[in-house]
Coordinates of N, CA and C in Angstrom, one line a residue:
M33 N 0.8 -1.2 0.0 CA 0.0 0.0 0.0 C 0.9 1.3 0.0
R34 N 1.9 1.2 0.8 CA 2.8 2.4 0.9 C 3.5 2.6 -0.4
S35 N 4.0 1.5 -1.1 CA 4.7 1.7 -2.3 C 3.8 2.2 -3.4
A36 N 2.5 1.9 -3.3 CA 1.5 2.4 -4.3 C 1.4 4.0 -4.1
S37 N 1.4 4.4 -2.8 CA 1.2 5.8 -2.5 C 2.5 6.5 -3.0
I38 N 3.6 6.0 -2.8 CA 4.9 6.6 -3.3 C 4.9 6.7 -4.8
R39 N 4.4 5.7 -5.5 CA 4.3 5.8 -7.0 C 3.3 6.9 -7.4
I40 N 2.2 7.0 -6.7 CA 1.3 8.1 -7.0 C 1.9 9.5 -6.8
V41 N 2.6 9.7 -5.7 CA 3.3 10.9 -5.5 C 4.4 11.2 -6.6
Q42 N 5.1 10.1 -6.9 CA 6.1 10.3 -8.0 C 5.5 10.7 -9.3
L43 N 4.4 10.0 -9.6 CA 3.7 10.3 -10.9 C 3.2 11.8 -10.9
A44 N 2.6 12.2 -9.7 CA 2.1 13.6 -9.6 C 3.3 14.6 -9.8
L45 N 4.4 14.3 -9.2 CA 5.6 15.2 -9.3 C 6.1 15.2 -10.8
A46 N 6.1 14.1 -11.4 CA 6.5 14.0 -12.8 C 5.6 14.8 -13.7
L47 N 4.3 14.7 -13.4 CA 3.3 15.4 -14.2 C 3.4 16.9 -14.0
A48 N 3.7 17.3 -12.8 CA 3.8 18.7 -12.5 C 5.0 19.3 -13.2
L49 N 6.1 18.5 -13.2 CA 7.3 19.0 -13.9 C 7.1 19.1 -15.4
L50 N 6.4 18.1 -15.9 CA 6.1 18.1 -17.3 C 5.3 19.4 -17.7
V51 N 4.3 19.7 -16.9 CA 3.4 20.9 -17.1 C 4.3 22.1 -17.0
F52 N 5.1 22.2 -16.0 CA 6.0 23.4 -15.8 C 6.9 23.6 -17.0
F53 N 7.6 22.6 -17.5 CA 8.5 22.8 -18.6 C 7.8 23.0 -19.9
A54 N 6.6 22.4 -20.0 CA 5.9 22.7 -21.3 C 5.4 24.1 -21.3
L55 N 5.0 24.7 -20.2 CA 4.6 26.1 -20.1 C 5.9 27.0 -20.3
L56 N 7.0 26.6 -19.8 CA 8.2 27.3 -20.0 C 8.6 27.4 -21.4
T57 N 8.3 26.3 -22.2 CA 8.6 26.4 -23.6 C 7.6 27.3 -24.3
V58 N 6.4 27.3 -23.9 CA 5.4 28.2 -24.5 C 5.8 29.7 -24.2
V59 N 6.1 30.0 -23.0 CA 6.5 31.3 -22.6 C 7.7 31.8 -23.4
D60 N 8.7 30.9 -23.6 CA 9.9 31.2 -24.3 C 9.6 31.5 -25.8
Q61 N 8.9 30.6 -26.4 CA 8.7 30.7 -27.9 C 7.8 31.8 -28.2
F62 N 6.8 32.1 -27.4 CA 5.8 33.1 -27.6 C 6.5 34.5 -27.7
G63 N 7.6 34.6 -26.9 CA 8.3 35.9 -26.8 C 9.2 36.2 -27.9
Y64 N 9.3 35.4 -28.9 CA 10.2 35.7 -30.1 C 9.4 36.2 -31.3
A65 N 8.1 36.0 -31.3 CA 7.4 36.4 -32.5 C 6.8 37.8 -32.4
D66 N 7.0 38.6 -33.5 CA 6.4 39.9 -33.5 C 5.0 39.8 -34.2
R67 N 4.0 40.0 -33.4 CA 2.6 40.0 -33.9 C 2.0 41.4 -34.1
A68 N 2.8 42.4 -34.1 CA 2.3 43.8 -34.2 C 1.6 44.0 -35.5
Q69 N 0.5 44.7 -35.4 CA -0.3 45.1 -36.6 C -1.0 46.3 -36.3
P70 N -1.6 47.0 -37.3 CA -2.3 48.3 -37.0 C -3.3 48.1 -35.8
A71 N -3.2 49.0 -34.9 CA -4.1 48.9 -33.7 C -4.5 50.3 -33.3
D72 N -5.4 50.4 -32.3 CA -5.8 51.7 -31.8 C -4.7 52.4 -31.0
V73 N -4.0 51.6 -30.3 CA -2.9 52.2 -29.4 C -1.7 51.2 -29.4
I74 N -0.6 51.8 -29.0 CA 0.6 51.0 -28.5 C 0.6 51.1 -27.0
V75 N 0.8 50.0 -26.3 CA 0.9 50.0 -24.9 C 2.3 49.6 -24.5
L76 N 2.9 50.6 -23.8 CA 4.3 50.4 -23.3 C 4.1 50.0 -21.8
L77 N 4.5 48.8 -21.4 CA 4.4 48.4 -20.0 C 5.6 48.8 -19.2
G78 N 5.4 49.4 -18.1 CA 6.4 50.0 -17.2 C 7.4 49.0 -16.7
S79 N 8.5 49.5 -16.2 CA 9.5 48.7 -15.5 C 10.3 49.6 -14.6
L80 N 11.4 49.1 -14.1 CA 12.1 49.8 -13.1 C 12.6 51.2 -13.5
V81 N 12.3 52.1 -12.5 CA 12.9 53.5 -12.6 C 14.0 53.6 -11.6
T82 N 15.2 54.2 -12.0 CA 16.3 54.2 -11.2 C 16.2 55.3 -10.1
V83 N 17.1 55.3 -9.1 CA 17.0 56.2 -8.0 C 17.0 57.7 -8.4
N84 N 17.6 58.0 -9.6 CA 17.7 59.3 -10.1 C 16.6 59.6 -11.1
G85 N 15.5 58.8 -11.1 CA 14.4 59.0 -11.9 C 14.5 58.8 -13.4
Q86 N 15.5 58.0 -13.8 CA 15.8 57.6 -15.1 C 15.2 56.2 -15.5
P87 N 15.0 55.9 -16.7 CA 14.5 54.6 -17.0 C 15.6 53.5 -16.8
G88 N 15.2 52.4 -16.2 CA 16.1 51.3 -16.1 C 16.3 50.6 -17.4
L89 N 17.1 49.6 -17.4 CA 17.4 48.9 -18.7 C 16.1 48.4 -19.4
A90 N 15.2 47.8 -18.7 CA 14.0 47.2 -19.4 C 13.1 48.4 -19.9
L91 N 13.0 49.4 -19.1 CA 12.1 50.5 -19.5 C 12.7 51.2 -20.7
E92 N 14.0 51.4 -20.7 CA 14.7 52.0 -21.9 C 14.4 51.1 -23.1
R93 N 14.5 49.8 -23.0 CA 14.3 49.0 -24.2 C 12.8 49.1 -24.7
R94 N 11.9 49.1 -23.7 CA 10.5 49.2 -24.1 C 10.2 50.6 -24.7
A95 N 10.8 51.6 -24.2 CA 10.5 53.0 -24.8 C 11.1 53.0 -26.2
Q96 N 12.2 52.5 -26.4 CA 12.8 52.4 -27.8 C 11.9 51.7 -28.7
H97 N 11.3 50.6 -28.3 CA 10.5 49.8 -29.1 C 9.1 50.5 -29.4
A98 N 8.6 51.1 -28.4 CA 7.4 51.9 -28.6 C 7.5 53.0 -29.6
A99 N 8.7 53.7 -29.6 CA 8.9 54.7 -30.6 C 9.1 54.1 -31.9
A100 N 9.7 52.9 -32.0 CA 9.9 52.3 -33.3 C 8.5 51.8 -33.9
L101 N 7.6 51.3 -33.0 CA 6.3 50.9 -33.5 C 5.5 52.1 -33.9
Y102 N 5.7 53.2 -33.2 CA 5.0 54.4 -33.6 C 5.5 54.9 -35.0
R103 N 6.8 54.9 -35.2 CA 7.3 55.3 -36.5 C 6.9 54.3 -37.6
R104 N 6.6 53.1 -37.3 CA 6.1 52.1 -38.3 C 4.7 52.4 -38.6
G105 N 4.0 53.2 -37.9 CA 2.6 53.5 -38.2 C 1.7 52.5 -37.6
V106 N 2.1 51.8 -36.6 CA 1.3 50.7 -35.9 C 0.0 51.4 -35.3
A107 N 0.2 52.5 -34.6 CA -0.9 53.2 -34.0 C -0.6 54.7 -33.8
A108 N -1.6 55.5 -33.6 CA -1.4 56.9 -33.5 C -1.2 57.4 -32.1
H109 N -1.4 56.5 -31.1 CA -1.2 56.8 -29.7 C -0.4 55.8 -29.0
V110 N 0.3 56.2 -28.0 CA 1.1 55.3 -27.1 C 0.6 55.5 -25.7
I111 N 0.1 54.5 -25.0 CA -0.2 54.5 -23.6 C 1.0 54.0 -22.8
C112 N 1.5 54.8 -21.9 CA 2.6 54.4 -21.0 C 1.9 54.0 -19.7
S113 N 2.2 52.8 -19.2 CA 1.5 52.2 -18.1 C 2.5 51.9 -16.9
G114 N 2.1 52.3 -15.7 CA 2.9 52.0 -14.5 C 3.0 53.1 -13.5
A115 N 2.8 52.8 -12.2 CA 2.8 53.7 -11.1 C 4.2 53.9 -10.6
V116 N 4.4 54.6 -9.5 CA 5.6 54.7 -8.8 C 5.9 53.3 -8.1
N117 N 7.0 52.7 -8.4 CA 7.3 51.4 -7.8 C 8.7 51.5 -7.2
N118 N 9.0 50.6 -6.3 CA 10.4 50.5 -5.7 C 10.8 51.9 -5.0
G119 N 9.8 52.7 -4.8 CA 10.1 54.0 -4.1 C 10.8 55.0 -4.9
N120 N 10.9 54.8 -6.2 CA 11.7 55.7 -7.0 C 10.7 56.5 -7.9
P121 N 10.3 57.7 -7.5 CA 9.5 58.6 -8.4 C 10.4 59.1 -9.6
P122 N 9.7 59.6 -10.6 CA 8.3 59.6 -10.8 C 7.7 58.3 -11.3
A123 N 6.4 58.2 -11.7 CA 5.8 57.0 -12.1 C 6.5 56.4 -13.3
E124 N 6.5 55.1 -13.4 CA 7.1 54.4 -14.6 C 6.4 55.0 -15.9
A125 N 5.1 55.2 -15.8 CA 4.4 55.8 -17.0 C 5.0 57.1 -17.4
V126 N 5.3 58.0 -16.5 CA 5.8 59.3 -16.7 C 7.2 59.2 -17.3
V127 N 8.1 58.4 -16.7 CA 9.4 58.2 -17.2 C 9.4 57.6 -18.6
G128 N 8.6 56.5 -18.8 CA 8.5 55.9 -20.1 C 8.0 56.9 -21.2
C129 N 7.0 57.6 -20.9 CA 6.5 58.6 -21.9 C 7.5 59.7 -22.2
N130 N 8.2 60.2 -21.1 CA 9.2 61.2 -21.4 C 10.3 60.7 -22.3
R131 N 10.7 59.4 -22.1 CA 11.7 58.8 -23.0 C 11.2 58.6 -24.4
V132 N 10.0 58.2 -24.5 CA 9.4 58.0 -25.9 C 9.3 59.4 -26.6
A133 N 9.0 60.4 -25.8 CA 9.0 61.8 -26.4 C 10.4 62.2 -26.9
E134 N 11.4 61.9 -26.1 CA 12.8 62.2 -26.5 C 13.2 61.5 -27.8
L135 N 12.5 60.3 -28.0 CA 12.8 59.6 -29.2 C 12.0 60.0 -30.4
G136 N 11.2 61.1 -30.2 CA 10.6 61.7 -31.4 C 9.1 61.5 -31.5
V137 N 8.5 60.8 -30.5 CA 7.0 60.7 -30.6 C 6.4 62.0 -30.0
P138 N 5.4 62.6 -30.8 CA 4.8 63.8 -30.3 C 4.1 63.6 -28.9
R139 N 4.2 64.7 -28.1 CA 3.6 64.6 -26.8 C 2.1 64.4 -26.8
D140 N 1.4 65.0 -27.9 CA 0.0 64.8 -27.9 C -0.4 63.4 -28.4
A141 N 0.5 62.6 -28.7 CA 0.2 61.2 -29.0 C 0.4 60.3 -27.8
L142 N 0.8 60.8 -26.7 CA 1.1 60.0 -25.5 C 0.0 60.1 -24.4
V143 N -0.3 59.0 -23.8 CA -1.4 58.9 -22.8 C -0.8 58.2 -21.6
L144 N -1.0 58.7 -20.4 CA -0.5 58.2 -19.2 C -1.5 57.3 -18.5
E145 N -1.1 56.1 -18.0 CA -1.8 55.3 -17.1 C -0.8 55.1 -15.9
D146 N -0.9 55.9 -14.9 CA 0.1 55.9 -13.9 C -0.3 55.4 -12.5
Q147 N -1.3 54.5 -12.5 CA -1.8 54.0 -11.2 C -1.5 52.5 -11.0
S148 N -1.1 51.8 -12.0 CA -0.9 50.3 -11.9 C 0.4 49.9 -11.3
H149 N 0.4 48.9 -10.4 CA 1.6 48.5 -9.7 C 2.1 47.2 -10.2
N150 N 1.4 46.5 -11.1 CA 1.9 45.2 -11.6 C 1.2 44.9 -12.9
T151 N 1.6 43.8 -13.6 CA 1.1 43.6 -14.9 C -0.4 43.4 -15.0
E152 N -1.0 42.8 -13.9 CA -2.4 42.6 -13.9 C -3.2 43.9 -13.8
E153 N -2.7 44.8 -13.0 CA -3.3 46.1 -13.0 C -3.0 46.9 -14.2
N154 N -1.8 46.8 -14.8 CA -1.5 47.4 -16.1 C -2.7 47.1 -17.1
A155 N -3.0 45.8 -17.1 CA -4.1 45.3 -18.1 C -5.4 45.9 -17.7
A156 N -5.8 45.8 -16.4 CA -7.1 46.3 -16.0 C -7.3 47.8 -16.2
F157 N -6.3 48.5 -15.8 CA -6.4 50.0 -15.8 C -6.3 50.5 -17.3
T158 N -5.4 49.9 -18.1 CA -5.3 50.3 -19.5 C -6.6 50.0 -20.2
A159 N -7.2 48.8 -19.9 CA -8.5 48.4 -20.6 C -9.5 49.5 -20.3
R160 N -9.6 50.0 -19.1 CA -10.5 51.1 -18.8 C -10.3 52.3 -19.6
L161 N -9.0 52.7 -19.8 CA -8.6 53.8 -20.7 C -9.1 53.6 -22.1
L162 N -8.9 52.4 -22.6 CA -9.3 52.1 -24.0 C -10.8 52.3 -24.1
R163 N -11.5 51.7 -23.2 CA -13.0 51.8 -23.3 C -13.5 53.2 -23.2
A164 N -12.8 54.0 -22.3 CA -13.2 55.4 -22.2 C -13.0 56.2 -23.5
N165 N -12.0 55.8 -24.3 CA -11.7 56.5 -25.5 C -12.3 55.8 -26.8
G166 N -13.1 54.8 -26.6 CA -13.6 54.1 -27.7 C -12.6 53.2 -28.5
W167 N -11.5 52.9 -27.8 CA -10.5 52.0 -28.4 C -10.7 50.6 -28.0
R168 N -10.2 49.6 -28.9 CA -10.4 48.2 -28.5 C -9.1 47.4 -28.6
S169 N -8.2 47.9 -29.5 CA -7.0 47.0 -29.8 C -5.7 47.7 -29.4
A170 N -4.7 46.9 -29.1 CA -3.4 47.4 -28.6 C -2.3 46.6 -29.1
A171 N -1.3 47.2 -29.6 CA 0.0 46.6 -29.8 C 0.8 46.6 -28.5
L172 N 1.0 45.4 -28.0 CA 1.6 45.3 -26.6 C 3.1 45.2 -26.6
D173 N 3.7 46.2 -26.0 CA 5.2 46.3 -26.0 C 5.8 46.0 -24.7
T174 N 6.5 44.8 -24.6 CA 7.2 44.5 -23.4 C 8.3 43.5 -23.8
D175 N 9.1 43.1 -22.9 CA 10.2 42.2 -23.2 C 9.6 40.8 -23.5
G176 N 10.4 40.1 -24.3 CA 9.9 38.8 -24.8 C 9.6 37.8 -23.7
F177 N 10.4 37.8 -22.6 CA 10.1 36.9 -21.5 C 8.8 37.2 -20.8
H178 N 8.3 38.4 -20.9 CA 7.2 38.9 -20.2 C 5.9 38.8 -21.0
L179 N 6.1 38.6 -22.3 CA 5.0 38.9 -23.3 C 3.8 37.9 -23.1
Y180 N 4.1 36.6 -22.9 CA 3.0 35.7 -22.8 C 2.0 36.0 -21.6
R181 N 2.6 36.2 -20.4 CA 1.8 36.5 -19.3 C 1.0 37.9 -19.5
A182 N 1.7 38.9 -20.0 CA 1.1 40.2 -20.2 C -0.1 40.0 -21.2
T183 N 0.1 39.2 -22.3 CA -0.9 39.0 -23.3 C -2.2 38.4 -22.7
I184 N -2.0 37.3 -21.9 CA -3.2 36.6 -21.4 C -3.9 37.5 -20.4
M185 N -3.2 38.4 -19.7 CA -3.8 39.3 -18.8 C -4.6 40.4 -19.5
F186 N -4.0 40.9 -20.6 CA -4.7 42.0 -21.4 C -5.9 41.4 -22.1
E187 N -5.8 40.1 -22.6 CA -7.0 39.5 -23.2 C -8.1 39.3 -22.2
Q188 N -7.7 38.8 -21.0 CA -8.7 38.6 -19.9 C -9.4 39.9 -19.6
A189 N -8.7 41.1 -19.8 CA -9.3 42.4 -19.5 C -10.2 42.9 -20.6
G190 N -10.2 42.1 -21.7 CA -11.1 42.5 -22.8 C -10.4 43.2 -24.0
V191 N -9.1 43.3 -24.0 CA -8.4 44.0 -25.0 C -8.0 43.1 -26.2
V192 N -8.2 43.5 -27.4 CA -7.7 42.8 -28.6 C -6.2 43.1 -28.6
V193 N -5.3 42.1 -28.5 CA -3.9 42.3 -28.2 C -3.1 41.8 -29.4
Y194 N -2.1 42.6 -29.8 CA -1.1 42.3 -30.9 C 0.2 42.4 -30.2
P195 N 0.7 41.2 -29.6 CA 2.0 41.3 -28.9 C 3.2 41.6 -29.7
S196 N 4.1 42.4 -29.2 CA 5.3 42.7 -29.9 C 6.5 42.8 -29.0
P197 N 7.5 41.8 -29.1 CA 8.6 41.8 -28.1 C 9.6 43.0 -28.3
T198 N 9.9 43.6 -27.3 CA 10.9 44.7 -27.3 C 12.2 44.3 -28.1
Q199 N 12.6 43.1 -28.0 CA 13.8 42.6 -28.6 C 13.9 42.8 -30.1
I200 N 12.7 42.9 -30.7 CA 12.6 43.2 -32.2 C 13.4 44.4 -32.5
T201 N 13.4 45.4 -31.6 CA 14.1 46.7 -31.8 C 15.4 46.7 -31.2
T202 N 15.5 46.2 -30.0 CA 16.8 46.4 -29.2 C 17.7 45.2 -29.2
G203 N 17.4 44.1 -29.8 CA 18.3 43.0 -29.9 C 18.1 42.0 -28.7
E204 N 18.6 40.8 -28.9 CA 18.4 39.8 -27.9 C 19.0 40.0 -26.6
M205 N 18.4 39.6 -25.5 CA 18.9 39.6 -24.1 C 20.0 38.6 -23.9
N206 N 20.7 38.7 -22.9 CA 21.6 37.6 -22.4 C 20.8 36.4 -22.2
P207 N 21.1 35.2 -22.8 CA 20.3 34.0 -22.7 C 20.0 33.5 -21.3
L208 N 21.1 33.7 -20.4 CA 20.9 33.2 -19.0 C 19.9 34.1 -18.3
E209 N 20.0 35.4 -18.5 CA 19.1 36.3 -17.9 C 17.7 36.0 -18.4
R210 N 17.5 35.8 -19.6 CA 16.2 35.5 -20.2 C 15.6 34.3 -19.6
I211 N 16.3 33.2 -19.5 CA 15.7 31.9 -19.0 C 15.4 32.1 -17.5
V212 N 16.2 32.8 -16.7 CA 15.9 33.0 -15.3 C 14.6 33.8 -15.2
R213 N 14.4 34.8 -16.0 CA 13.2 35.6 -15.9 C 12.0 34.8 -16.4
E214 N 12.2 33.9 -17.4 CA 11.1 33.1 -17.9 C 10.7 32.1 -16.8
L215 N 11.6 31.6 -16.0 CA 11.2 30.7 -14.9 C 10.2 31.4 -14.0
R216 N 10.5 32.6 -13.7 CA 9.7 33.4 -12.8 C 8.3 33.7 -13.5
E217 N 8.4 33.9 -14.8 CA 7.1 34.1 -15.5 C 6.2 32.9 -15.5
V218 N 6.7 31.7 -15.6 CA 5.9 30.5 -15.5 C 5.1 30.5 -14.2
L219 N 5.8 30.8 -13.1 CA 5.2 30.8 -11.8 C 4.1 31.9 -11.8
G220 N 4.4 33.0 -12.4 CA 3.4 34.1 -12.5 C 2.2 33.7 -13.3
V221 N 2.3 33.0 -14.4 CA 1.2 32.5 -15.2 C 0.4 31.5 -14.4
L222 N 1.0 30.6 -13.7 CA 0.3 29.6 -12.9 C -0.5 30.3 -11.8
W223 N 0.1 31.3 -11.2 CA -0.6 32.0 -10.1 C -1.8 32.8 -10.6
F224 N -1.6 33.4 -11.8 CA -2.7 34.1 -12.4 C -3.9 33.2 -12.7
W225 N -3.5 32.0 -13.3 CA -4.6 31.1 -13.7 C -5.3 30.6 -12.5
S226 N -4.6 30.3 -11.4 CA -5.3 29.9 -10.2 C -6.2 30.9 -9.6
R227 N -5.8 32.2 -9.6 CA -6.6 33.2 -9.1 C -7.8 33.5 -10.1
L228 N -7.6 33.3 -11.4 CA -8.6 33.5 -12.3 C -9.7 32.5 -12.1
A229 N -9.3 31.2 -11.8 CA -10.2 30.2 -11.5 C -11.2 30.4 -10.4
F230 N -10.7 31.2 -9.4 CA -11.5 31.6 -8.3 C -12.1 33.0 -8.3
G231 N -11.9 33.6 -9.5 CA -12.5 35.0 -9.7 C -11.8 36.1 -8.9
H232 N -10.5 35.9 -8.6 CA -9.8 36.9 -7.8 C -8.8 37.7 -8.7
V233 N -9.2 38.3 -9.8 CA -8.3 39.1 -10.6 C -8.8 40.5 -10.7
A234 N -7.9 41.4 -11.0 CA -8.2 42.8 -11.1 C -9.2 43.1 -12.2
A235 N -10.1 44.0 -12.0 CA -11.1 44.3 -13.0 C -11.3 45.8 -13.2

């Protein structure tokens, strides 16, 4: 009886590992394809702001890609999303939009969403902005490792999403850094799905 219980536990662990690594593969491969197409807006997802109020490496990459998408004519507006995080003002949205403006995007094309503190809130609060302006679709700009989780969250919020990895513009990340970040993303996806199953997601 005990050996049967051990086999069941081993089988469950093996299945869990299989699911984890299958999802890791999905997260990884999803982040390489550029699905950008004409949309109502480009959404730049916020990231770290440095102690002197400058964009961190990820936010700099995303700002460069947002500007590139704008120049390609993907959309006429860029929504910069993200509140003050890590105690470093100003808001990620403000820093991101300032950098996009420096890269040549007109100020009147920029829209701030500066209340969200995580990706789930990025999606929920940005979706409200889209609805308020009669917009439905967004070219989603974030790093490849983050793109799958961000996409499913924006889709859950009711946005028509065209994901576009930042690396299309800025070049590939260090492979070790990417895989470490993707491992965290898998946990984030599983956590979101579990909360979604119980109706505990931002709206």
